Tab-separated table of C-alpha atoms in Angstrom:
chain	number	residue	atom	x	y	z
A	1	MET	CA	2.091	8.505	-14.087
A	2	ILE	CA	4.384	10.630	-16.612
A	3	ASN	CA	2.847	8.633	-19.420
A	4	THR	CA	-0.396	9.334	-18.069
A	5	ILE	CA	0.218	13.258	-18.209
A	6	CYS	CA	1.928	12.868	-21.796
A	7	VAL	CA	-1.505	11.433	-22.802
A	8	ILE	CA	-3.865	14.054	-21.056
A	9	ILE	CA	-2.195	16.987	-22.583
A	10	VAL	CA	-1.591	15.424	-25.793
A	11	SER	CA	-5.702	14.719	-25.936
A	12	MET	CA	-6.648	18.109	-24.628
A	13	LYS	CA	-8.362	19.190	-27.709
A	14	ASP	CA	-11.129	16.392	-26.957
A	15	ASN	CA	-13.709	18.369	-25.284
A	16	LYS	CA	-15.339	15.211	-23.903
A	17	LEU	CA	-12.084	14.179	-22.074
A	18	LEU	CA	-11.908	18.063	-20.643
A	19	ASN	CA	-15.207	17.202	-19.187
A	20	THR	CA	-14.389	14.269	-17.661
A	21	LEU	CA	-11.215	15.608	-16.328
A	22	LYS	CA	-13.642	18.546	-14.680
A	23	PHE	CA	-16.037	16.671	-13.611
A	24	SER	CA	-13.663	13.987	-11.628
A	25	PHE	CA	-11.676	16.722	-10.162
A	26	ILE	CA	-15.194	18.377	-8.783
A	27	LYS	CA	-16.519	14.841	-7.157
A	28	SER	CA	-12.659	14.036	-6.109
A	29	ILE	CA	-12.901	17.340	-3.803
A	30	PRO	CA	-14.175	16.137	-0.699
A	31	VAL	CA	-11.694	13.102	-0.699
A	32	LEU	CA	-8.773	15.892	-1.309
A	33	ILE	CA	-9.993	17.695	1.620
A	34	GLY	CA	-10.167	14.416	3.741
A	35	TYR	CA	-7.337	12.605	2.403
A	36	VAL	CA	-5.216	15.386	2.707
A	37	PHE	CA	-5.445	15.976	6.640
A	38	MET	CA	-5.613	12.472	6.939
A	39	GLY	CA	-2.422	11.893	4.986
A	40	ILE	CA	-0.759	14.277	6.925
A	41	ALA	CA	-1.969	12.625	10.385
A	42	PHE	CA	0.029	9.620	8.970
A	43	GLY	CA	2.752	10.969	7.721
A	44	ILE	CA	3.216	12.632	11.106
A	45	LEU	CA	3.118	9.378	13.340
A	46	LEU	CA	5.228	7.380	10.911
A	47	TYR	CA	7.866	10.513	11.534
A	48	VAL	CA	6.911	10.133	15.304
A	49	ALA	CA	7.644	6.190	15.051
A	50	GLY	CA	10.902	6.992	13.765
A	51	PHE	CA	10.751	6.553	9.459
A	52	ASP	CA	11.093	9.565	6.849
A	53	PHE	CA	9.830	10.777	4.304
A	54	ARG	CA	10.747	7.815	2.220
A	55	TYR	CA	8.479	5.297	3.916
A	56	ALA	CA	5.780	7.616	3.674
A	57	LEU	CA	6.220	8.347	-0.276
A	58	LEU	CA	6.831	3.984	-0.846
A	59	MET	CA	3.702	3.192	1.798
A	60	ALA	CA	1.252	5.955	0.310
A	61	MET	CA	2.333	4.333	-3.548
A	62	PHE	CA	2.241	0.737	-2.903
A	63	ILE	CA	-0.040	0.359	-0.016
A	64	TYR	CA	-2.921	2.599	-0.334
A	65	SER	CA	-4.993	1.540	2.565
A	66	GLY	CA	-5.293	3.917	5.425
A	67	THR	CA	-6.289	1.637	7.915
A	68	LEU	CA	-3.020	-0.858	6.995
A	69	GLN	CA	-1.059	2.030	7.127
A	70	PHE	CA	-1.756	3.295	10.440
A	71	ALA	CA	-1.340	-0.177	11.261
A	72	ALA	CA	1.799	-0.669	9.861
A	73	VAL	CA	3.063	2.161	11.887
A	74	SER	CA	2.889	-0.232	14.528
A	75	PHE	CA	3.761	-3.261	12.545
A	76	LEU	CA	7.303	-1.143	11.790
A	77	SER	CA	8.162	-0.023	15.434
A	78	GLN	CA	7.654	-3.377	17.244
A	79	GLY	CA	8.835	-5.392	14.662
A	80	THR	CA	6.049	-7.628	13.933
A	81	ASP	CA	6.396	-11.166	12.644
A	82	ILE	CA	5.862	-11.319	8.594
A	83	LEU	CA	3.166	-14.145	9.490
A	84	SER	CA	1.180	-11.729	11.654
A	85	VAL	CA	1.541	-8.974	9.272
A	86	ILE	CA	0.214	-11.222	6.343
A	87	LEU	CA	-2.812	-12.353	8.448
A	88	ILE	CA	-3.496	-9.032	10.226
A	89	SER	CA	-3.421	-7.321	6.931
A	90	ALA	CA	-5.683	-9.614	5.007
A	91	THR	CA	-8.425	-9.534	7.645
A	92	MET	CA	-8.481	-5.872	8.048
A	93	ASN	CA	-8.408	-5.515	3.701
A	94	PHE	CA	-11.038	-8.407	3.548
A	95	ARG	CA	-13.894	-5.705	2.446
A	96	TYR	CA	-11.878	-4.650	-0.245
A	97	LEU	CA	-13.121	-8.752	-1.706
A	98	PHE	CA	-16.353	-7.562	-1.889
A	99	TYR	CA	-15.570	-4.088	-3.618
A	100	GLY	CA	-13.898	-6.297	-6.403
A	101	ILE	CA	-17.076	-8.704	-6.712
A	102	SER	CA	-19.471	-5.462	-6.888
A	103	SER	CA	-17.431	-3.889	-9.649
A	104	LEU	CA	-16.516	-6.957	-11.707
A	105	GLU	CA	-19.265	-5.633	-14.292
A	106	ARG	CA	-18.215	-1.309	-13.995
A	107	TYR	CA	-14.399	-2.541	-14.867
A	108	ARG	CA	-15.172	-4.871	-17.288
A	109	ASN	CA	-14.209	-3.301	-20.524
A	110	THR	CA	-11.949	-0.601	-19.144
A	111	SER	CA	-9.061	-1.741	-21.284
A	112	PHE	CA	-5.227	-0.943	-20.129
A	113	TYR	CA	-7.201	0.918	-17.391
A	114	LYS	CA	-8.227	-2.080	-15.151
A	115	PRO	CA	-4.859	-2.932	-13.262
A	116	PHE	CA	-4.768	0.682	-12.248
A	117	LEU	CA	-8.446	0.872	-11.207
A	118	ILE	CA	-8.073	-2.415	-9.168
A	119	HIS	CA	-5.046	-0.932	-7.308
A	120	TYR	CA	-6.782	2.208	-6.693
A	121	THR	CA	-9.906	1.118	-5.268
A	122	VAL	CA	-10.686	2.145	-1.607
A	123	ASP	CA	-13.342	2.995	0.521
A	124	GLU	CA	-14.024	6.716	-0.881
A	125	THR	CA	-13.443	6.294	-4.202
A	126	PHE	CA	-15.751	3.387	-4.559
A	127	SER	CA	-18.346	5.066	-2.591
A	128	ILE	CA	-18.002	8.005	-5.385
A	129	ILE	CA	-17.884	5.770	-8.425
A	130	SER	CA	-20.965	3.682	-7.175
A	131	SER	CA	-23.217	6.345	-6.382
A	132	THR	CA	-22.180	9.102	-9.327
A	133	PRO	CA	-24.415	9.334	-12.441
A	134	ILE	CA	-23.173	9.497	-15.387
A	135	ASP	CA	-24.399	11.257	-18.687
A	136	ASP	CA	-23.531	11.021	-22.217
A	137	SER	CA	-21.141	13.968	-22.196
A	138	ILE	CA	-18.174	12.134	-19.444
A	139	ASP	CA	-15.989	9.068	-20.871
A	140	ARG	CA	-17.032	6.258	-18.142
A	141	VAL	CA	-13.792	4.342	-18.192
A	142	ARG	CA	-12.049	7.796	-18.064
A	143	PHE	CA	-13.978	9.142	-15.150
A	144	TYR	CA	-12.958	6.022	-13.311
A	145	PHE	CA	-9.650	6.697	-14.122
A	146	PHE	CA	-9.245	9.966	-13.295
A	147	LEU	CA	-11.112	10.266	-9.800
A	148	SER	CA	-9.137	7.021	-8.778
A	149	LEU	CA	-5.895	8.933	-9.667
A	150	PHE	CA	-6.792	12.511	-8.280
A	151	ASP	CA	-7.625	10.555	-5.284
A	152	HIS	CA	-4.541	8.201	-5.008
A	153	ILE	CA	-2.348	11.585	-5.529
A	154	TYR	CA	-3.894	13.183	-3.017
A	155	TRP	CA	-3.076	10.457	-0.522
A	156	VAL	CA	0.362	10.623	-1.587
A	157	ILE	CA	0.886	14.395	-1.234
A	158	GLY	CA	-1.254	14.284	2.089
A	159	CYS	CA	1.664	11.347	3.778
A	160	VAL	CA	4.682	12.932	2.536
A	161	LEU	CA	3.651	16.156	3.975
A	162	GLY	CA	2.656	15.422	7.069
A	163	ASN	CA	6.259	13.274	7.566
A	164	VAL	CA	8.203	16.447	6.433
A	165	LEU	CA	5.891	18.882	8.396
A	166	ALA	CA	6.726	16.799	11.572
A	167	SER	CA	10.456	16.982	11.097
A	168	PHE	CA	10.176	20.851	11.162
A	169	ILE	CA	7.110	21.261	14.273
A	170	SER	CA	6.282	19.400	17.476
A	171	PHE	CA	3.406	18.674	18.950
A	172	ASP	CA	1.399	16.701	20.781
A	173	SER	CA	-0.429	13.718	17.912
A	174	THR	CA	-2.693	12.182	20.749
A	175	GLY	CA	-5.783	11.228	18.593
A	176	ILE	CA	-5.401	12.604	15.251
A	177	ASP	CA	-5.835	9.056	13.595
A	178	PHE	CA	-9.158	9.132	13.837
A	179	ILE	CA	-9.158	11.372	11.067
A	180	MET	CA	-9.889	8.956	8.997
A	181	THR	CA	-12.985	7.255	10.537
A	182	ALA	CA	-14.228	10.628	10.459
A	183	LEU	CA	-13.688	10.755	6.794
A	184	PHE	CA	-15.501	7.511	6.281
A	185	ILE	CA	-18.599	8.763	8.288
A	186	VAL	CA	-19.385	11.830	6.287
A	187	LEU	CA	-18.715	10.049	2.816
A	188	PHE	CA	-21.336	7.267	4.411
A	189	MET	CA	-23.818	9.768	5.414
A	190	ASP	CA	-23.537	11.353	2.395
A	191	GLN	CA	-24.746	8.393	0.541
A	192	MET	CA	-27.262	7.533	3.335
A	193	SER	CA	-28.996	11.216	2.763
A	194	ALA	CA	-28.451	10.749	-1.295
A	195	ASN	CA	-32.191	8.929	-1.893
A	196	LYS	CA	-34.304	6.129	0.421
A	197	ASN	CA	-32.911	3.032	-0.973
A	198	ASN	CA	-29.240	3.819	0.084
A	199	ALA	CA	-30.673	4.994	3.477
A	200	ARG	CA	-32.319	1.839	4.198
A	201	ILE	CA	-29.663	-0.046	2.779
A	202	GLY	CA	-26.919	1.752	5.434
A	203	GLY	CA	-29.458	0.996	8.101
A	204	MET	CA	-29.282	-2.572	7.781
A	205	GLY	CA	-25.767	-2.737	7.110
A	206	ILE	CA	-25.520	-0.692	10.729
A	207	LEU	CA	-27.658	-2.896	12.609
A	208	VAL	CA	-25.899	-6.512	10.980
A	209	SER	CA	-22.532	-4.488	11.971
A	210	LEU	CA	-23.723	-4.340	15.276
A	211	VAL	CA	-25.274	-7.237	15.562
A	212	CYS	CA	-21.852	-8.939	14.637
A	213	LEU	CA	-20.087	-6.796	17.290
A	214	LEU	CA	-21.750	-7.759	19.727
A	215	LEU	CA	-22.310	-11.616	18.857
A	216	ILE	CA	-18.816	-12.445	17.591
A	217	GLY	CA	-16.923	-9.693	19.120
A	218	LYS	CA	-14.244	-6.793	17.456
A	219	LYS	CA	-11.769	-8.701	16.586
A	220	TYR	CA	-13.965	-11.044	13.643
A	221	PHE	CA	-16.984	-8.992	13.094
A	222	ILE	CA	-15.821	-6.786	10.264
A	223	VAL	CA	-15.756	-10.365	7.996
A	224	PHE	CA	-19.009	-11.789	8.986
A	225	SER	CA	-20.976	-8.442	8.552
A	226	LEU	CA	-19.651	-8.201	4.924
A	227	LEU	CA	-20.415	-11.648	4.316
A	228	ILE	CA	-23.901	-11.489	6.098
A	229	ILE	CA	-24.684	-8.116	4.483
A	230	THR	CA	-23.825	-9.159	0.871
A	231	ALA	CA	-25.846	-12.548	1.071
A	232	ILE	CA	-28.740	-9.999	2.253
A	233	LEU	CA	-28.375	-7.871	-0.997
A	234	LEU	CA	-27.914	-10.889	-3.657
A	235	ILE	CA	-30.896	-12.235	-1.997
A	236	GLY	CA	-32.635	-9.090	-2.425
A	237	ARG	CA	-31.816	-8.533	-5.522
A	238	ARG	CA	-32.775	-11.895	-6.835
A	239	LYS	CA	-36.174	-11.229	-5.710
A	240	LYS	CA	-36.445	-8.102	-8.048
């Protein structure tokens, strides 16, 4: 983190870098609002479960998966065995495999940024990167990096802040974890309204997911939905 900041400061005379930094921050603002409040929700739940800000900081930095972090609160509270944790974690985050596959070309020549971009790949960041047009005034690779970095910082701040605030303020936290679902819905609707192609793909995804939910059940429908949606998109791409 410190090395990254130093590189940014040294390169401040680079207009393209400044444009990229500004562009990345503007694009990250919706995530800023959502992640801070969502992180606060996680931090509060973690504190209620009996874990202080150190856990919130480490989990936000190294797990960096809202869904898994909320689930991890239960893992820690109930003493879940390690095998169950591994299996549940793999199932919950299986969708990142598809994000990675669709990002192979995009991240092909990203040099030393690649390990960071892989770790920073989450739903909201992927959504913005995959739907944002980039002109010549923006450094493509640095845009990917800055956007991803900003989003991660917002998440860490939110998680730690929520945990610290919970140590001073007492209130009913019932239903607070729905904020993550709300953020995802907002970003999804934004992409759906961007153009007709996104709307068709989004509608197809909803339909496939509902059918899988009805036929397979809520435990495994996500995995099967992703496989079917990916197959449909690949077939459609080959026909073009």
